[in-house]
PDB file of C-alpha atoms in Angstrom:
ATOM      1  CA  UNK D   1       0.000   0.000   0.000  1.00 56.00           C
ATOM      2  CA  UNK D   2       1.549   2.908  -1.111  1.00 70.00           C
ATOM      3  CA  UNK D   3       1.326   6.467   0.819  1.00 90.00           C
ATOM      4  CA  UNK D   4       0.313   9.762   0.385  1.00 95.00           C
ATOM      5  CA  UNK D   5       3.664  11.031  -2.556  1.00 96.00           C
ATOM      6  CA  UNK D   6       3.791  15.334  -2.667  1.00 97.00           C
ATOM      7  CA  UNK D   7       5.777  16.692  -5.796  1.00 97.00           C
ATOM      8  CA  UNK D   8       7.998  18.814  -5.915  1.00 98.00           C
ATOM      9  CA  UNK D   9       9.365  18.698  -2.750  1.00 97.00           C
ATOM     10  CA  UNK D  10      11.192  21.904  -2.316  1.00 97.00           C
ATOM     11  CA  UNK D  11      10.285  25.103  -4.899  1.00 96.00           C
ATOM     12  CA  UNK D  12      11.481  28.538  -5.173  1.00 98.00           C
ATOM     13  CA  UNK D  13       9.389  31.228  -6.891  1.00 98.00           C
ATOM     14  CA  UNK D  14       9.567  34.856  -6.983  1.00 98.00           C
ATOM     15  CA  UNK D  15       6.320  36.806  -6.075  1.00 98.00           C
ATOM     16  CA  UNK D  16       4.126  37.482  -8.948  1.00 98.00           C
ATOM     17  CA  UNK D  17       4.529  34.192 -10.263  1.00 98.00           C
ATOM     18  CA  UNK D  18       1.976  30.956 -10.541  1.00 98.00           C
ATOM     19  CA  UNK D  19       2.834  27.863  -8.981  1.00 98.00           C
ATOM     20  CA  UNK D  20       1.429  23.876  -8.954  1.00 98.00           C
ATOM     21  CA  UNK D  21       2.141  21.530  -6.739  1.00 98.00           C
ATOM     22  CA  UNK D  22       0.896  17.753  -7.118  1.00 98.00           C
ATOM     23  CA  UNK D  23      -0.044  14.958  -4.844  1.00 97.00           C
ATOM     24  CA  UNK D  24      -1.100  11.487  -5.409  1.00 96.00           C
ATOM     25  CA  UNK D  25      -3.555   9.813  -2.874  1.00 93.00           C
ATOM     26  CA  UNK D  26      -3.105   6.435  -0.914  1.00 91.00           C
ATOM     27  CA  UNK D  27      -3.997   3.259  -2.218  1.00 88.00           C
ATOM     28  CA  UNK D  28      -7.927   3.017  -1.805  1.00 86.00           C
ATOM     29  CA  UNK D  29      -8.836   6.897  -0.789  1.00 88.00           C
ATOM     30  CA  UNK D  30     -11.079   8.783  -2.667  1.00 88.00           C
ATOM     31  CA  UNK D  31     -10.401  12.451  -0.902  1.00 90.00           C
ATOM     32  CA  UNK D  32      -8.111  15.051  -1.257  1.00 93.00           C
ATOM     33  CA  UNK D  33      -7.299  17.501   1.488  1.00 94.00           C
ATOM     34  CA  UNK D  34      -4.610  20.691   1.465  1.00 97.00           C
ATOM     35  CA  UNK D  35      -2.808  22.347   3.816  1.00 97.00           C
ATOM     36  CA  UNK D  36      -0.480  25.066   4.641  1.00 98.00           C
ATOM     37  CA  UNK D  37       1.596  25.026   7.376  1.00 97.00           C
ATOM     38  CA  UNK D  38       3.663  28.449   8.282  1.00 95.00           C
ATOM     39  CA  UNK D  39       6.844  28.289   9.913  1.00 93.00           C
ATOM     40  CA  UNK D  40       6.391  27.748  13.425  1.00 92.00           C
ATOM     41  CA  UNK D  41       2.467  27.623  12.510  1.00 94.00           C
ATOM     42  CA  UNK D  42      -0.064  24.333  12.957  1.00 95.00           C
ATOM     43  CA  UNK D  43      -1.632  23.558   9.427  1.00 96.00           C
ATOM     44  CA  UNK D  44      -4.200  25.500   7.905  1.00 96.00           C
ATOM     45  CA  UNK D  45      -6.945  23.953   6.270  1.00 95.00           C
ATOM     46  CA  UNK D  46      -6.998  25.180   1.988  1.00 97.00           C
ATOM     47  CA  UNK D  47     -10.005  23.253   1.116  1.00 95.00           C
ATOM     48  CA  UNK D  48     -10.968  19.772  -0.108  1.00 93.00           C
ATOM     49  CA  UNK D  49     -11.419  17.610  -3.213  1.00 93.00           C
ATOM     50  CA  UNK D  50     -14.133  14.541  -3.415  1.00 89.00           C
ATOM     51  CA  UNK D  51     -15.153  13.234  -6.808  1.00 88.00           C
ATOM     52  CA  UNK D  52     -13.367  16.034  -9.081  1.00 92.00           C
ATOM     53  CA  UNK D  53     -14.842  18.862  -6.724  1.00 93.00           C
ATOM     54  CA  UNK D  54     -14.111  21.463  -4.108  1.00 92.00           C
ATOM     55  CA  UNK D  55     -16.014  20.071  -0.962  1.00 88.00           C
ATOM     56  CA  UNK D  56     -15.410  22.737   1.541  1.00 89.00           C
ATOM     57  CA  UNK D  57     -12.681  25.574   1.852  1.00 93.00           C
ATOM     58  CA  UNK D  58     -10.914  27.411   4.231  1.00 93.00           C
ATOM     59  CA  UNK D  59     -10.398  31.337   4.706  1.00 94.00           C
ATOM     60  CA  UNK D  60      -8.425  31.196   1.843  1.00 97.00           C
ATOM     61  CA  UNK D  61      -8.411  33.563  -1.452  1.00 97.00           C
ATOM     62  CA  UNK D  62     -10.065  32.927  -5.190  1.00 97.00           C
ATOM     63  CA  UNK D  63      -6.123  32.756  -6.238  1.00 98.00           C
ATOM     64  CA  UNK D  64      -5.650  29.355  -4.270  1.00 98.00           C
ATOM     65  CA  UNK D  65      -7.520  26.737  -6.640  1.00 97.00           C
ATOM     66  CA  UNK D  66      -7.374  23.272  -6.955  1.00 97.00           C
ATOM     67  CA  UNK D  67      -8.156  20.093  -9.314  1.00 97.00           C
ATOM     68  CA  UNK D  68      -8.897  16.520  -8.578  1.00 96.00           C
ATOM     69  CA  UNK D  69      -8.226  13.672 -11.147  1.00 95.00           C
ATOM     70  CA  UNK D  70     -10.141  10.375 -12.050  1.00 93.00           C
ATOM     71  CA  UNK D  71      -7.808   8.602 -10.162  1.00 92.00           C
ATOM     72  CA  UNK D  72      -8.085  10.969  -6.765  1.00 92.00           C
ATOM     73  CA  UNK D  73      -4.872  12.388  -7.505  1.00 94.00           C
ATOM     74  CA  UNK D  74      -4.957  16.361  -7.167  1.00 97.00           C
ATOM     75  CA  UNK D  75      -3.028  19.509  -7.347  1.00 98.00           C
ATOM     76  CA  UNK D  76      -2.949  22.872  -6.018  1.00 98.00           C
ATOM     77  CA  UNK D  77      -2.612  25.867  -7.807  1.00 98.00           C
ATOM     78  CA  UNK D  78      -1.478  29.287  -6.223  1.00 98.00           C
ATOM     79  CA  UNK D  79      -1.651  32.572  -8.685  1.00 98.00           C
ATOM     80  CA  UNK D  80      -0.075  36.125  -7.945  1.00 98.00           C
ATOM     81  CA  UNK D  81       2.607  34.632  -5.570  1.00 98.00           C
ATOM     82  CA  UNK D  82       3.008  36.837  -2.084  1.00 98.00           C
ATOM     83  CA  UNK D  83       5.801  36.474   0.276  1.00 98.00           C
ATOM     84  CA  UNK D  84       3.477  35.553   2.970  1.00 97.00           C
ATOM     85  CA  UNK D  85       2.197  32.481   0.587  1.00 98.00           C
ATOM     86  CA  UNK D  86       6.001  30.889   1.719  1.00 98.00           C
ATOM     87  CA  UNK D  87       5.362  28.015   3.623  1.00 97.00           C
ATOM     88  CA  UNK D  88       4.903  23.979   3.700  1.00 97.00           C
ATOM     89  CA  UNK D  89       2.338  22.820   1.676  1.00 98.00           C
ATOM     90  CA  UNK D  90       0.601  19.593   2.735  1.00 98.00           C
ATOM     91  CA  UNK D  91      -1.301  16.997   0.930  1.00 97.00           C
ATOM     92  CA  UNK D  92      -3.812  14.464   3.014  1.00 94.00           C
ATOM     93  CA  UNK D  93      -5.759  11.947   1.641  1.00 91.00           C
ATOM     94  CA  UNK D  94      -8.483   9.521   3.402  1.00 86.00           C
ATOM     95  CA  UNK D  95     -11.760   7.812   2.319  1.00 80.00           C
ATOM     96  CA  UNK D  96     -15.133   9.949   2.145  1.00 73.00           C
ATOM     97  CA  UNK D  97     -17.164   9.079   5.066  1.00 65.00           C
ATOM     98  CA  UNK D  98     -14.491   7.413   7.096  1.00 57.00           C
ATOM     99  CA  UNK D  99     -13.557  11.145   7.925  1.00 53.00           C
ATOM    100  CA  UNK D 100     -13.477  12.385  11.510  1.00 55.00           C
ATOM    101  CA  UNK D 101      -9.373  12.747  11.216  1.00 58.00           C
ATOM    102  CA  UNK D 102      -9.145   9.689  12.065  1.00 66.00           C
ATOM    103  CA  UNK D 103      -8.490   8.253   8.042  1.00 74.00           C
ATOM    104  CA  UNK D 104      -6.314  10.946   6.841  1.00 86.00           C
ATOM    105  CA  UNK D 105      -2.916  10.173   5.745  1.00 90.00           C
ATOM    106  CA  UNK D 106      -0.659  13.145   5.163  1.00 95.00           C
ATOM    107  CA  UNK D 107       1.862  13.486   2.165  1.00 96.00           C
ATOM    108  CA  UNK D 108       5.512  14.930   3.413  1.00 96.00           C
ATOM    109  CA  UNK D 109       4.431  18.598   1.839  1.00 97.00           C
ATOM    110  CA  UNK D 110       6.138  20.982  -0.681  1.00 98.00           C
ATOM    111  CA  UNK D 111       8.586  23.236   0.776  1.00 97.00           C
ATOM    112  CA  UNK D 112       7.654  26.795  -1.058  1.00 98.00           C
ATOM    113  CA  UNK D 113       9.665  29.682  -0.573  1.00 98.00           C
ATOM    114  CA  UNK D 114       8.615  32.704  -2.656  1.00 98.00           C
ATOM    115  CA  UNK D 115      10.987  35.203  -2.795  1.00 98.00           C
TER     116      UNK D 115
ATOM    117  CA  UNK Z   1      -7.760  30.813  10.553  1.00 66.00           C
ATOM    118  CA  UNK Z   2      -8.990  29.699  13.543  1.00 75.00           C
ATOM    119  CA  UNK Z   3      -5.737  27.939  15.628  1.00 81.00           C
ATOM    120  CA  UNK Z   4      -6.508  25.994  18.559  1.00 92.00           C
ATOM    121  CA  UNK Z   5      -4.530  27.125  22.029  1.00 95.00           C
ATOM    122  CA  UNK Z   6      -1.511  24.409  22.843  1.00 97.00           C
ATOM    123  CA  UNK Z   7       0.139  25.046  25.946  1.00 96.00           C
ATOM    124  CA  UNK Z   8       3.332  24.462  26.387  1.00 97.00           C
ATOM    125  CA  UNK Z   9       4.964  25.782  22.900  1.00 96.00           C
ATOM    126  CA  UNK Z  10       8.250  23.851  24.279  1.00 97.00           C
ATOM    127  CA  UNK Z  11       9.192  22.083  26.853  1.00 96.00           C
ATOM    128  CA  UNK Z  12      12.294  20.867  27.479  1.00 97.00           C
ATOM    129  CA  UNK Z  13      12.772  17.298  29.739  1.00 96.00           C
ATOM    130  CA  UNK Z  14      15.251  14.959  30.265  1.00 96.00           C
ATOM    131  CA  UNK Z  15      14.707  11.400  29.422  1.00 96.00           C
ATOM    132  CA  UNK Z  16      12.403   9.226  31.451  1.00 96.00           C
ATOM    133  CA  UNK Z  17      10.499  11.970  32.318  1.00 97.00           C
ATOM    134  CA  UNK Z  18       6.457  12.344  31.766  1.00 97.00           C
ATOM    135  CA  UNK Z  19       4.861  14.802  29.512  1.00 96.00           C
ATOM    136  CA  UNK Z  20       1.755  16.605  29.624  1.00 97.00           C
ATOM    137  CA  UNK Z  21       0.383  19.336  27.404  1.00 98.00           C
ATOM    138  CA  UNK Z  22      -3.015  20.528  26.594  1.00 97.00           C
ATOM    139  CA  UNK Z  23      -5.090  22.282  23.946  1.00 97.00           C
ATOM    140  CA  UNK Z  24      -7.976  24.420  24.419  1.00 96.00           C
ATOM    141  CA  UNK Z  25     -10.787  26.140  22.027  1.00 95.00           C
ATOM    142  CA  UNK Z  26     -13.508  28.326  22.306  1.00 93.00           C
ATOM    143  CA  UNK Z  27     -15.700  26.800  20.103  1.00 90.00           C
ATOM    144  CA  UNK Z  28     -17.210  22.669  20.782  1.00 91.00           C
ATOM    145  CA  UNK Z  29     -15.292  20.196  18.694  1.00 91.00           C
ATOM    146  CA  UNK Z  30     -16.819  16.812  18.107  1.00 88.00           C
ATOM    147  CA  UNK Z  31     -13.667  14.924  17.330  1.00 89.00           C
ATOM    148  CA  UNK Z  32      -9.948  15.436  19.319  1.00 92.00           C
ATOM    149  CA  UNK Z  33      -6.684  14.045  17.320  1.00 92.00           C
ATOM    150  CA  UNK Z  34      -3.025  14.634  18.442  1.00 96.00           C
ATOM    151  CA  UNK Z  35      -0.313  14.528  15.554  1.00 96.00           C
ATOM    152  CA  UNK Z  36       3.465  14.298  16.239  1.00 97.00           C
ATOM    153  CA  UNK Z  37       5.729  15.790  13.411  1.00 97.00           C
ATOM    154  CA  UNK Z  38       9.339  15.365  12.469  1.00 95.00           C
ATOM    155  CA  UNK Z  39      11.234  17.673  10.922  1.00 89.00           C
ATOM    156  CA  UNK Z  40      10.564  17.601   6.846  1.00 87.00           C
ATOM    157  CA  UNK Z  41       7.625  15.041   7.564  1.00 92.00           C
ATOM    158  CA  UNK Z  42       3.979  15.175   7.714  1.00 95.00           C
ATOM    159  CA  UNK Z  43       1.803  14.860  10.865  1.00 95.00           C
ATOM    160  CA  UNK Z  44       1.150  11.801  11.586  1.00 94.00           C
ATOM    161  CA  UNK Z  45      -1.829  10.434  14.007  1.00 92.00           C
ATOM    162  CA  UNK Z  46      -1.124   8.999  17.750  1.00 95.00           C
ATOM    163  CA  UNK Z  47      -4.160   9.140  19.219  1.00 94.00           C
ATOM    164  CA  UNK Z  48      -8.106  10.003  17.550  1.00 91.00           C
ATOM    165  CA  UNK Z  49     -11.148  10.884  20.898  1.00 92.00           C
ATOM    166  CA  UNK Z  50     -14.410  10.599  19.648  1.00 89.00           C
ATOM    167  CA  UNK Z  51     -16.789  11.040  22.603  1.00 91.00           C
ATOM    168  CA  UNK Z  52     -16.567  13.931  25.530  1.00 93.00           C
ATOM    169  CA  UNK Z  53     -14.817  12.255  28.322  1.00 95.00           C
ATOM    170  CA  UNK Z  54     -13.416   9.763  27.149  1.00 93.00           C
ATOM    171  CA  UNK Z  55      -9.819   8.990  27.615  1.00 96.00           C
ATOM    172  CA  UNK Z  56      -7.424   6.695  25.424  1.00 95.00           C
ATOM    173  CA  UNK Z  57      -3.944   5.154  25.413  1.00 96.00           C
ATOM    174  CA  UNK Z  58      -2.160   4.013  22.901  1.00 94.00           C
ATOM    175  CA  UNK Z  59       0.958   2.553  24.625  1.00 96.00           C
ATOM    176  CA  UNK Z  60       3.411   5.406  26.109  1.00 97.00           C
ATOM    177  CA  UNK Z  61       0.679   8.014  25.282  1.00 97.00           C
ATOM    178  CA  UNK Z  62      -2.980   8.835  27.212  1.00 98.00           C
ATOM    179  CA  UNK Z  63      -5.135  11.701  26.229  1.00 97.00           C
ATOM    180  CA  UNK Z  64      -8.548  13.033  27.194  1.00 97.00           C
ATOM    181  CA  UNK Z  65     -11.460  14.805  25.133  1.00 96.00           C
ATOM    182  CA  UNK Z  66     -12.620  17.233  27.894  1.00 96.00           C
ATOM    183  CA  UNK Z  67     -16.377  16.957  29.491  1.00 96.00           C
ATOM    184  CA  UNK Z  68     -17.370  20.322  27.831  1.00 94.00           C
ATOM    185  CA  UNK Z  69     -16.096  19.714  24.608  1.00 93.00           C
ATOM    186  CA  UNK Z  70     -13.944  22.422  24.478  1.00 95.00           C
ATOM    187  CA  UNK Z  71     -10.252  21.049  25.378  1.00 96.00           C
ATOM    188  CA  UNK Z  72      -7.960  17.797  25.414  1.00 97.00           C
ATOM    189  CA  UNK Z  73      -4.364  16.816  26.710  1.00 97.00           C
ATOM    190  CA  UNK Z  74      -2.043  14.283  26.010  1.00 98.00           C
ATOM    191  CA  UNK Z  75       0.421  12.340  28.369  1.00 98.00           C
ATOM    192  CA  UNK Z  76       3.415  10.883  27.517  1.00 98.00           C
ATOM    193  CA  UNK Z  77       4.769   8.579  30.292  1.00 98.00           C
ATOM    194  CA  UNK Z  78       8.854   7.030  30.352  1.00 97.00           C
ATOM    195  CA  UNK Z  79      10.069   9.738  27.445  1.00 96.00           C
ATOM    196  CA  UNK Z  80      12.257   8.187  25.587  1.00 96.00           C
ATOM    197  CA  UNK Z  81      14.894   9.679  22.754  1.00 95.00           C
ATOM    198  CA  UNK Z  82      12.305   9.118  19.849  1.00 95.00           C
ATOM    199  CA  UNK Z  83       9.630  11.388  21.332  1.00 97.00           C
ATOM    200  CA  UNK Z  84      11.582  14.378  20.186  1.00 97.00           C
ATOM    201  CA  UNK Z  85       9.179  16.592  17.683  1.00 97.00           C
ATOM    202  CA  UNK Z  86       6.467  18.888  17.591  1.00 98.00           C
ATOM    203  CA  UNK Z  87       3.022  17.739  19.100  1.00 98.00           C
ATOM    204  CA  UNK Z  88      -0.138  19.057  17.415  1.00 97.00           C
ATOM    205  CA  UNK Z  89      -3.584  18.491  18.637  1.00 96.00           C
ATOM    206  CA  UNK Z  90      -6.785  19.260  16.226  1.00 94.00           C
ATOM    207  CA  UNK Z  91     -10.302  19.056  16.461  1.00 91.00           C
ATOM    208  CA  UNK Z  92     -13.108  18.978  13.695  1.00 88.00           C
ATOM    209  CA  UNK Z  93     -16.800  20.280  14.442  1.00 80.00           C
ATOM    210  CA  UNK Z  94     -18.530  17.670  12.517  1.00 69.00           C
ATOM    211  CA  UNK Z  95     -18.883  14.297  11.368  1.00 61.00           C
ATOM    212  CA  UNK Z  96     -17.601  12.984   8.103  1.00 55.00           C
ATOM    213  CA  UNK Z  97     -14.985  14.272   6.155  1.00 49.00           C
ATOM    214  CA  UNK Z  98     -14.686  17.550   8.113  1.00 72.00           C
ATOM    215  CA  UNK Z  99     -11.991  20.261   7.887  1.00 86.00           C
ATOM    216  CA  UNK Z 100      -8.619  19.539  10.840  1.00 91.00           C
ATOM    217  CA  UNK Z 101      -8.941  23.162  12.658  1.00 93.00           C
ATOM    218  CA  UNK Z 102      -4.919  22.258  14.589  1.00 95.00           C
ATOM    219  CA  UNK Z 103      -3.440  23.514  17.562  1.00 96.00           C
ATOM    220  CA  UNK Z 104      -0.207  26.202  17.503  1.00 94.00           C
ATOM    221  CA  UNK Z 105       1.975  23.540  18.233  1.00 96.00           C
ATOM    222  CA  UNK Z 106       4.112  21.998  21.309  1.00 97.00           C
ATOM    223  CA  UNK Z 107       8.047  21.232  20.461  1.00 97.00           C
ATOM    224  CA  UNK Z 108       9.760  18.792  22.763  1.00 97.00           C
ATOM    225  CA  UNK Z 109      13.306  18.911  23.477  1.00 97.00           C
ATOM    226  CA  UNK Z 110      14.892  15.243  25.030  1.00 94.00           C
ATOM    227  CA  UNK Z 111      18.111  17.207  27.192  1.00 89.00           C
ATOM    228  CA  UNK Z 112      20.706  13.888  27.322  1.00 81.00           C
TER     229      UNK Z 112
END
């Protein structure tokens, strides 16, 4: 059974600029869940992907989007690039319904410094 | 975003020694998790509370989900090298696939 795979994992952009990161699910989930997690900060939920769509967000801007894939596998898109948007991005996947926190399986994140 | 309160943000212990830290919100959360995380790692789960009261252990570790819904701690008894990391607890509000709302953090230190 194969976990939850983030890509890239480090990335360096300068502000203004669009970046995408990727992640590919575990082995038998069907959700997609993203994070961001601020130096020195506990993750912040982004929003969530089930069956190709968003399925609740966070207090996050229009600029933060996302996908999901037939095969659960999803990315994150970030436009206009701030300084403040540096952080750890995380990936978490986990089977709809079997929720609660308690299924989620987090990726090793995207180290995104924007400079 | 909403953060839950952790208390400590570090503590520093020497090995053997318990550890206790706790998380509090102002709003009711239905579900309590705590998360350790390593350095260039993702969180992973220790311990999942489901009902108000109820306390769990999963071998060196114990934690609570408070009567009113509102807070949680975690023990860890014996600390041994490998506890080293940052502790996160986090709560969701419904049932389902809800949103993690997580806590600011705790970072233990193991002094030798």
């Amino acid at each position: 059974e194969t976990g939850v795979t983030q890509s890239p994992t480090h990335l360096i952009k300068t502000r203004g600029q669009q970046v995408t990161l990727r992640c590919s699910s575990q082995s038998g989930h069907n959700t997609v869940s993203w994070y961001q997690q601020a130096l020195g900060q506990g993750p912040q939920f982004i929003f969530q992907y089930y069956r190709e769509e968003e399925n609740g967000r966070g207090n996050f801007p229009p600029r933060f989007s996302g996908l999901q894939f037939p095969n659960y596998s999803s990315e994150l898109n970030v436009n206009a690039l701030e300084l403040d948007d540096s952080a750890l991005y995380l990936c978490a996947s986990s089977l709809f319904g079997r929720g609660n926190g308690y299924g989620y399986t987090f990726g090793s994140g995207t180290r995104l410094t924007v400079v | 975003g909403q953060q839950l309160n952790q208390s400590p943000q570090s503590m520093f212990i020497q090995e053997g020694e318990d550890v206790s830290m706790n998380c509090t919100s102002s709003s009711i959360f239905n579900t309590w998790l705590w998360y350790k995380q390593d350095p260039g790692e993702g969180p992973v789960l220790l311990i999942a509370l489901y009902k108000a009261g109820e306390l769990t252990s999963n071998g060196r570790l114990t934690a609570q989900f408070g009567i009113t819904r509102k807070d949680s701690f975690l023990n860890i008894s014996a600390s041994i090298p490998s506890d080293v990391g940052i502790y996160f607890c986090a709560g969701t509000q419904g049932f389902g696939n809800e949103k993690l709302t997580f806590g600011t953090g705790t970072r233990l230190t193991i002094i030798p």
